[in-house]
Amino acid sequence: MTAPVPAHSLTAEQSAKLTHRVTRLSLAVALVLTVLKVVVWMSSGSVAMLASLADSGLDVFAALATFFAVRYAVEPPDQEHRFGHGKAEAFASLIQAGLVFASAALVAREAMDRLIHPIAPTGEINDLIVMGVSVALTGGLILAQSRVLKTASSVAVTGDRMHYMADLASNLMAFVGIGLSALLRNSAADAIAGVAVVGWLVWGAISVFRSASVELMDQELEDGSRDRIVALMTEDPRVKDVHQLRTRASGPFIHIQLHADLDPTLTLVEAHQVVVAAEKRVLEAFPAADIIIHPDPRGYAEPHGGAFAEKEYPHDHDEAAAAR
């Protein structure tokens, strides 16, 4: 069995090909389920079905946002966006979170009204069939998204998957609520299931929001990726150390900037060759990376770098004194 390729190990084009395919699938599933649920809800009046319908309807808008965001995110940098457009994916995730919150509010209102003014639903068999189809299609989509995310890093697809995981739970709850209503001939179970769906929707929205905020706030890559970057940089013994390593994700891209401590006896041409070779090693492991490497003569560099500069560089002053 072939081991999955780690995230960030694909080129932007390879990542885009995978995410484009799965976002098309996501949009198709949302459209099919919305149409089915509209038809069945109009004949049954089930609150649990309405809860699921409201979520599926908003899924269409969320899927559209993701569909266009992953395509815009891979557009090359331009004069106004020198770091590219990758964060469009995070904005799409925020849209998803807002839509889920809106869906939860509407469903909560309808469910509470149905608890106060109970109406026995009809057409439960059709409801159950549609909810069964929803569970199957949603589960299949989540599996497809999970496979993509094993190899491609996409906050938009991650948010979409979280959204559909909440949908899967809500569909299962709706299925149970409709079944109990049919068995007990009482709409209370149906309305209670709708309230339970609201809880899942809110949880899903919070998860999507947190995932998007990680990227929008430029959170560092995981420790394993940072350690890998340092190891690749220092494979050449002339690169003595790495400091001020900063990383962040932006859609299918990652941005890496660092200071490399070089052997101070190197000429400018030799130092340039060492830095270019190190950059190529990092790009082999992270082909969608934008890399900036600043060379420092080990033992002679003074603290620099602007607002976020380190106060002092380890070993520099001691080594410079020893060299003199």
Tab-separated table of C-alpha atoms in Angstrom:
chain	number	residue	atom	x	y	z
A	1	MET	CA	0.000	0.000	0.000
A	2	THR	CA	1.412	3.407	-0.997
A	3	ALA	CA	1.823	5.860	1.862
A	4	PRO	CA	-0.077	9.143	1.483
A	5	VAL	CA	1.885	12.166	0.356
A	6	PRO	CA	2.151	14.729	3.188
A	7	ALA	CA	0.383	18.070	2.857
A	8	HIS	CA	2.522	20.880	1.339
A	9	SER	CA	4.449	18.301	-0.738
A	10	LEU	CA	2.529	19.052	-3.953
A	11	THR	CA	3.003	21.883	-6.389
A	12	ALA	CA	0.276	24.527	-6.485
A	13	GLU	CA	-0.923	23.094	-9.814
A	14	GLN	CA	-1.167	19.551	-8.445
A	15	SER	CA	-3.007	20.766	-5.363
A	16	ALA	CA	-5.375	22.838	-7.503
A	17	LYS	CA	-6.248	19.854	-9.666
A	18	LEU	CA	-7.328	17.856	-6.621
A	19	THR	CA	-9.232	20.663	-4.922
A	20	HIS	CA	-11.006	21.700	-8.131
A	21	ARG	CA	-12.293	18.182	-8.586
A	22	VAL	CA	-13.571	17.769	-5.044
A	23	THR	CA	-15.237	21.216	-4.998
A	24	ARG	CA	-17.180	20.276	-8.138
A	25	LEU	CA	-18.345	17.151	-6.328
A	26	SER	CA	-19.295	19.195	-3.253
A	27	LEU	CA	-21.417	21.594	-5.304
A	28	ALA	CA	-23.154	18.734	-7.116
A	29	VAL	CA	-24.035	16.968	-3.852
A	30	ALA	CA	-25.412	20.189	-2.327
A	31	LEU	CA	-27.623	20.858	-5.365
A	32	VAL	CA	-29.006	17.315	-5.540
A	33	LEU	CA	-29.824	17.173	-1.831
A	34	THR	CA	-31.435	20.614	-1.807
A	35	VAL	CA	-33.796	19.732	-4.660
A	36	LEU	CA	-34.758	16.413	-3.058
A	37	LYS	CA	-35.439	17.960	0.328
A	38	VAL	CA	-37.532	20.808	-1.098
A	39	VAL	CA	-39.835	18.332	-2.818
A	40	VAL	CA	-40.238	16.101	0.224
A	41	TRP	CA	-40.539	18.874	2.824
A	42	MET	CA	-43.378	20.517	0.858
A	43	SER	CA	-45.395	17.315	1.224
A	44	SER	CA	-44.455	16.413	4.807
A	45	GLY	CA	-43.949	19.634	6.794
A	46	SER	CA	-41.304	17.964	8.995
A	47	VAL	CA	-39.212	20.363	11.100
A	48	ALA	CA	-36.291	17.944	11.081
A	49	MET	CA	-36.544	17.851	7.288
A	50	LEU	CA	-36.748	21.638	7.203
A	51	ALA	CA	-33.633	21.804	9.383
A	52	SER	CA	-31.773	19.607	6.966
A	53	LEU	CA	-33.206	21.483	3.969
A	54	ALA	CA	-32.118	24.857	5.331
A	55	ASP	CA	-28.615	23.556	5.851
A	56	SER	CA	-28.471	21.978	2.390
A	57	GLY	CA	-29.731	25.191	0.803
A	58	LEU	CA	-26.967	27.171	2.451
A	59	ASP	CA	-24.550	24.409	1.496
A	60	VAL	CA	-25.110	25.415	-2.119
A	61	PHE	CA	-23.888	28.963	-1.404
A	62	ALA	CA	-21.017	27.681	0.739
A	63	ALA	CA	-20.026	25.189	-1.963
A	64	LEU	CA	-20.114	27.962	-4.571
A	65	ALA	CA	-17.865	30.134	-2.399
A	66	THR	CA	-15.407	27.268	-2.000
A	67	PHE	CA	-15.653	26.388	-5.705
A	68	PHE	CA	-14.547	29.869	-6.767
A	69	ALA	CA	-12.157	30.468	-3.860
A	70	VAL	CA	-9.886	27.498	-4.606
A	71	ARG	CA	-9.641	28.649	-8.224
A	72	TYR	CA	-8.877	32.250	-7.337
A	73	ALA	CA	-6.362	31.162	-4.674
A	74	VAL	CA	-3.976	29.686	-7.264
A	75	GLU	CA	-3.903	32.831	-9.400
A	76	PRO	CA	-0.302	34.116	-9.663
A	77	PRO	CA	0.775	37.211	-7.712
A	78	ASP	CA	0.019	40.570	-9.272
A	79	GLN	CA	1.048	44.155	-8.567
A	80	GLU	CA	-1.588	44.551	-5.859
A	81	HIS	CA	-1.147	41.109	-4.266
A	82	ARG	CA	2.566	40.348	-4.142
A	83	PHE	CA	2.005	37.373	-1.843
A	84	GLY	CA	-0.576	35.824	-4.166
A	85	HIS	CA	-4.278	35.195	-3.543
A	86	GLY	CA	-4.133	32.089	-1.355
A	87	LYS	CA	-6.068	33.586	1.539
A	88	ALA	CA	-9.196	33.658	-0.602
A	89	GLU	CA	-9.687	30.116	0.704
A	90	ALA	CA	-9.781	31.328	4.304
A	91	PHE	CA	-12.328	34.008	3.424
A	92	ALA	CA	-14.498	31.321	1.811
A	93	SER	CA	-14.336	29.379	5.074
A	94	LEU	CA	-15.527	32.459	6.977
A	95	ILE	CA	-18.481	32.704	4.593
A	96	GLN	CA	-19.258	29.065	5.337
A	97	ALA	CA	-19.184	29.697	9.074
A	98	GLY	CA	-21.526	32.693	8.758
A	99	LEU	CA	-23.989	30.718	6.638
A	100	VAL	CA	-24.041	27.861	9.122
A	101	PHE	CA	-24.733	30.258	12.004
A	102	ALA	CA	-27.628	31.753	10.000
A	103	SER	CA	-28.973	28.297	9.248
A	104	ALA	CA	-28.829	27.353	12.919
A	105	ALA	CA	-30.783	30.459	13.932
A	106	LEU	CA	-33.560	29.827	11.412
A	107	VAL	CA	-33.893	26.176	12.347
A	108	ALA	CA	-33.940	26.957	16.085
A	109	ARG	CA	-36.781	29.415	15.570
A	110	GLU	CA	-38.865	26.907	13.577
A	111	ALA	CA	-38.174	24.066	16.005
A	112	MET	CA	-39.227	26.113	19.045
A	113	ASP	CA	-42.399	27.206	17.249
A	114	ARG	CA	-43.214	23.578	16.477
A	115	LEU	CA	-42.677	22.575	20.123
A	116	ILE	CA	-45.155	25.251	21.206
A	117	HIS	CA	-47.616	24.573	18.376
A	118	PRO	CA	-47.212	20.865	17.507
A	119	ILE	CA	-48.318	19.662	14.074
A	120	ALA	CA	-48.117	15.981	13.259
A	121	PRO	CA	-45.914	15.537	10.157
A	122	THR	CA	-47.033	13.438	7.225
A	123	GLY	CA	-45.202	11.558	4.519
A	124	GLU	CA	-42.592	10.145	6.911
A	125	ILE	CA	-41.604	7.355	4.522
A	126	ASN	CA	-40.528	9.809	1.854
A	127	ASP	CA	-38.690	11.843	4.516
A	128	LEU	CA	-36.795	8.784	5.692
A	129	ILE	CA	-35.842	7.820	2.141
A	130	VAL	CA	-34.482	11.296	1.410
A	131	MET	CA	-32.582	11.416	4.696
A	132	GLY	CA	-31.066	8.018	3.900
A	133	VAL	CA	-29.924	9.339	0.505
A	134	SER	CA	-28.521	12.431	2.252
A	135	VAL	CA	-26.513	10.333	4.667
A	136	ALA	CA	-25.080	8.207	1.839
A	137	LEU	CA	-24.137	11.131	-0.428
A	138	THR	CA	-22.734	13.241	2.394
A	139	GLY	CA	-20.685	10.334	3.743
A	140	GLY	CA	-19.257	9.651	0.292
A	141	LEU	CA	-18.339	13.313	-0.179
A	142	ILE	CA	-16.579	13.442	3.210
A	143	LEU	CA	-14.504	10.389	2.247
A	144	ALA	CA	-13.521	12.045	-1.045
A	145	GLN	CA	-12.570	15.276	0.729
A	146	SER	CA	-10.548	13.368	3.329
A	147	ARG	CA	-8.531	11.648	0.595
A	148	VAL	CA	-7.759	14.999	-1.037
A	149	LEU	CA	-6.692	16.575	2.252
A	150	LYS	CA	-4.191	13.771	2.870
A	151	THR	CA	-2.128	15.142	-0.002
A	152	ALA	CA	-3.299	18.732	-0.579
A	153	SER	CA	-3.450	21.506	1.990
A	154	SER	CA	-6.619	23.595	1.562
A	155	VAL	CA	-8.333	25.491	4.362
A	156	ALA	CA	-11.387	25.977	2.131
A	157	VAL	CA	-11.796	22.242	1.527
A	158	THR	CA	-11.061	21.604	5.211
A	159	GLY	CA	-13.836	24.018	6.160
A	160	ASP	CA	-16.159	22.453	3.608
A	161	ARG	CA	-15.463	19.001	5.033
A	162	MET	CA	-16.158	20.203	8.582
A	163	HIS	CA	-19.394	21.685	7.320
A	164	TYR	CA	-20.419	18.402	5.724
A	165	MET	CA	-19.419	16.434	8.813
A	166	ALA	CA	-21.899	18.575	10.750
A	167	ASP	CA	-24.393	17.921	7.944
A	168	LEU	CA	-23.882	14.186	8.299
A	169	ALA	CA	-24.603	14.360	12.002
A	170	SER	CA	-27.651	16.569	11.412
A	171	ASN	CA	-28.971	14.193	8.746
A	172	LEU	CA	-28.625	11.255	11.112
A	173	MET	CA	-30.417	13.186	13.858
A	174	ALA	CA	-33.152	14.206	11.468
A	175	PHE	CA	-33.524	10.586	10.392
A	176	VAL	CA	-34.001	9.533	14.023
A	177	GLY	CA	-36.401	12.412	14.740
A	178	ILE	CA	-38.587	11.666	11.724
A	179	GLY	CA	-38.608	7.978	12.568
A	180	LEU	CA	-39.668	8.619	16.163
A	181	SER	CA	-42.370	11.052	15.036
A	182	ALA	CA	-43.754	8.423	12.703
A	183	LEU	CA	-43.646	5.783	15.420
A	184	LEU	CA	-45.144	7.945	18.186
A	185	ARG	CA	-47.455	9.989	15.911
A	186	ASN	CA	-46.189	13.113	17.664
A	187	SER	CA	-44.133	15.993	16.306
A	188	ALA	CA	-42.277	16.603	19.582
A	189	ALA	CA	-39.493	14.168	18.693
A	190	ASP	CA	-39.216	15.790	15.270
A	191	ALA	CA	-38.858	19.257	16.827
A	192	ILE	CA	-36.377	18.043	19.449
A	193	ALA	CA	-34.289	16.535	16.658
A	194	GLY	CA	-34.358	19.947	14.985
A	195	VAL	CA	-32.988	21.546	18.167
A	196	ALA	CA	-30.257	18.907	18.309
A	197	VAL	CA	-29.371	19.735	14.707
A	198	VAL	CA	-28.913	23.373	15.745
A	199	GLY	CA	-26.317	22.303	18.300
A	200	TRP	CA	-24.377	20.422	15.647
A	201	LEU	CA	-24.590	23.347	13.239
A	202	VAL	CA	-23.204	25.781	15.799
A	203	TRP	CA	-20.365	23.381	16.642
A	204	GLY	CA	-19.551	23.008	12.943
A	205	ALA	CA	-19.566	26.777	12.393
A	206	ILE	CA	-17.168	27.325	15.286
A	207	SER	CA	-14.824	24.646	13.916
A	208	VAL	CA	-14.827	26.226	10.452
A	209	PHE	CA	-14.210	29.681	11.934
A	210	ARG	CA	-11.255	28.440	13.962
A	211	SER	CA	-9.742	26.724	10.923
A	212	ALA	CA	-9.986	29.912	8.848
A	213	SER	CA	-8.623	32.116	11.635
A	214	VAL	CA	-5.468	29.983	11.856
A	215	GLU	CA	-4.567	30.952	8.301
A	216	LEU	CA	-5.773	34.532	8.446
A	217	MET	CA	-3.708	35.121	11.601
A	218	ASP	CA	-0.578	33.692	9.912
A	219	GLN	CA	-0.099	30.880	12.400
A	220	GLU	CA	3.174	28.997	11.990
A	221	LEU	CA	3.327	25.644	10.215
A	222	GLU	CA	3.415	22.576	12.433
A	223	ASP	CA	6.685	21.789	14.215
A	224	GLY	CA	7.431	18.841	11.935
A	225	SER	CA	7.485	21.060	8.837
A	226	ARG	CA	9.642	23.702	10.542
A	227	ASP	CA	12.122	21.055	11.712
A	228	ARG	CA	12.246	19.665	8.168
A	229	ILE	CA	13.077	23.106	6.767
A	230	VAL	CA	15.938	23.570	9.236
A	231	ALA	CA	17.286	20.081	8.495
A	232	LEU	CA	17.270	20.716	4.742
A	233	MET	CA	18.955	24.085	5.126
A	234	THR	CA	21.778	22.707	7.290
A	235	GLU	CA	22.546	19.655	5.149
A	236	ASP	CA	25.396	21.733	3.720
A	237	PRO	CA	27.998	22.164	6.501
A	238	ARG	CA	28.674	25.682	5.254
A	239	VAL	CA	25.201	26.597	6.562
A	240	LYS	CA	26.020	26.663	10.254
A	241	ASP	CA	22.567	27.395	11.607
A	242	VAL	CA	19.163	28.956	10.890
A	243	HIS	CA	17.397	31.676	12.861
A	244	GLN	CA	14.360	33.934	12.512
A	245	LEU	CA	12.516	31.160	10.673
A	246	ARG	CA	9.003	32.351	9.865
A	247	THR	CA	6.391	30.300	8.065
A	248	ARG	CA	2.734	30.709	7.187
A	249	ALA	CA	0.161	29.085	4.952
A	250	SER	CA	-1.851	30.876	2.284
A	251	GLY	CA	-4.245	28.572	0.486
A	252	PRO	CA	-2.212	26.064	-1.553
A	253	PHE	CA	0.992	28.036	-0.940
A	254	ILE	CA	3.307	28.409	2.033
A	255	HIS	CA	5.661	31.306	2.689
A	256	ILE	CA	9.056	30.690	4.274
A	257	GLN	CA	11.581	33.302	5.301
A	258	LEU	CA	14.707	32.795	7.389
A	259	HIS	CA	18.220	33.953	8.141
A	260	ALA	CA	21.000	31.457	7.367
A	261	ASP	CA	24.300	31.586	9.277
A	262	LEU	CA	27.038	30.952	6.698
A	263	ASP	CA	30.738	30.309	6.973
A	264	PRO	CA	32.166	33.867	7.098
A	265	THR	CA	35.131	32.896	4.891
A	266	LEU	CA	32.889	32.375	1.845
A	267	THR	CA	33.038	34.856	-0.996
A	268	LEU	CA	29.855	36.608	-2.069
A	269	VAL	CA	29.573	34.343	-5.101
A	270	GLU	CA	30.098	31.219	-2.994
A	271	ALA	CA	27.568	32.393	-0.409
A	272	HIS	CA	25.034	32.966	-3.181
A	273	GLN	CA	25.622	29.444	-4.523
A	274	VAL	CA	25.158	27.940	-1.050
A	275	VAL	CA	21.878	29.823	-0.531
A	276	VAL	CA	20.509	28.854	-3.959
A	277	ALA	CA	21.363	25.186	-3.356
A	278	ALA	CA	19.658	25.307	0.051
A	279	GLU	CA	16.582	26.902	-1.475
A	280	LYS	CA	16.366	24.120	-4.056
A	281	ARG	CA	16.512	21.473	-1.300
A	282	VAL	CA	13.620	23.130	0.525
A	283	LEU	CA	11.618	23.457	-2.697
A	284	GLU	CA	11.965	19.735	-3.375
A	285	ALA	CA	10.148	19.030	-0.107
A	286	PHE	CA	7.785	22.036	-0.298
A	287	PRO	CA	7.259	22.716	-4.031
A	288	ALA	CA	4.472	25.276	-3.433
A	289	ALA	CA	6.679	27.409	-1.177
A	290	ASP	CA	7.669	31.036	-1.622
A	291	ILE	CA	11.123	31.291	-0.006
A	292	ILE	CA	13.223	34.232	1.142
A	293	ILE	CA	16.665	33.455	2.617
A	294	HIS	CA	18.849	36.150	4.136
A	295	PRO	CA	22.532	35.100	4.528
A	296	ASP	CA	24.441	36.189	7.638
A	297	PRO	CA	28.202	35.719	8.237
A	298	ARG	CA	28.344	33.465	11.294
A	299	GLY	CA	29.818	35.317	14.239
A	300	TYR	CA	29.787	38.753	12.582
A	301	ALA	CA	26.114	39.619	12.065
A	302	GLU	CA	24.439	42.290	14.132
A	303	PRO	CA	20.756	42.097	15.087
A	304	HIS	CA	18.656	43.423	12.215
A	305	GLY	CA	15.412	42.757	10.416
A	306	GLY	CA	13.046	45.528	11.386
A	307	ALA	CA	10.066	45.418	13.741
A	308	PHE	CA	10.265	41.678	14.465
A	309	ALA	CA	14.050	41.326	14.556
A	310	GLU	CA	15.679	39.144	17.189
A	311	LYS	CA	17.353	41.093	19.990
A	312	GLU	CA	20.608	39.258	19.414
A	313	TYR	CA	21.840	36.240	17.472
A	314	PRO	CA	23.114	33.221	19.411
A	315	HIS	CA	26.892	32.723	19.307
A	316	ASP	CA	27.582	35.729	17.071
A	317	HIS	CA	29.403	37.942	19.557
A	318	ASP	CA	31.373	35.110	21.155
A	319	GLU	CA	32.518	33.739	17.795
A	320	ALA	CA	33.433	37.173	16.485
A	321	ALA	CA	35.552	37.845	19.561
A	322	ALA	CA	37.250	34.472	19.225
A	323	ALA	CA	38.005	35.134	15.546
A	324	ARG	CA	39.655	38.442	16.413
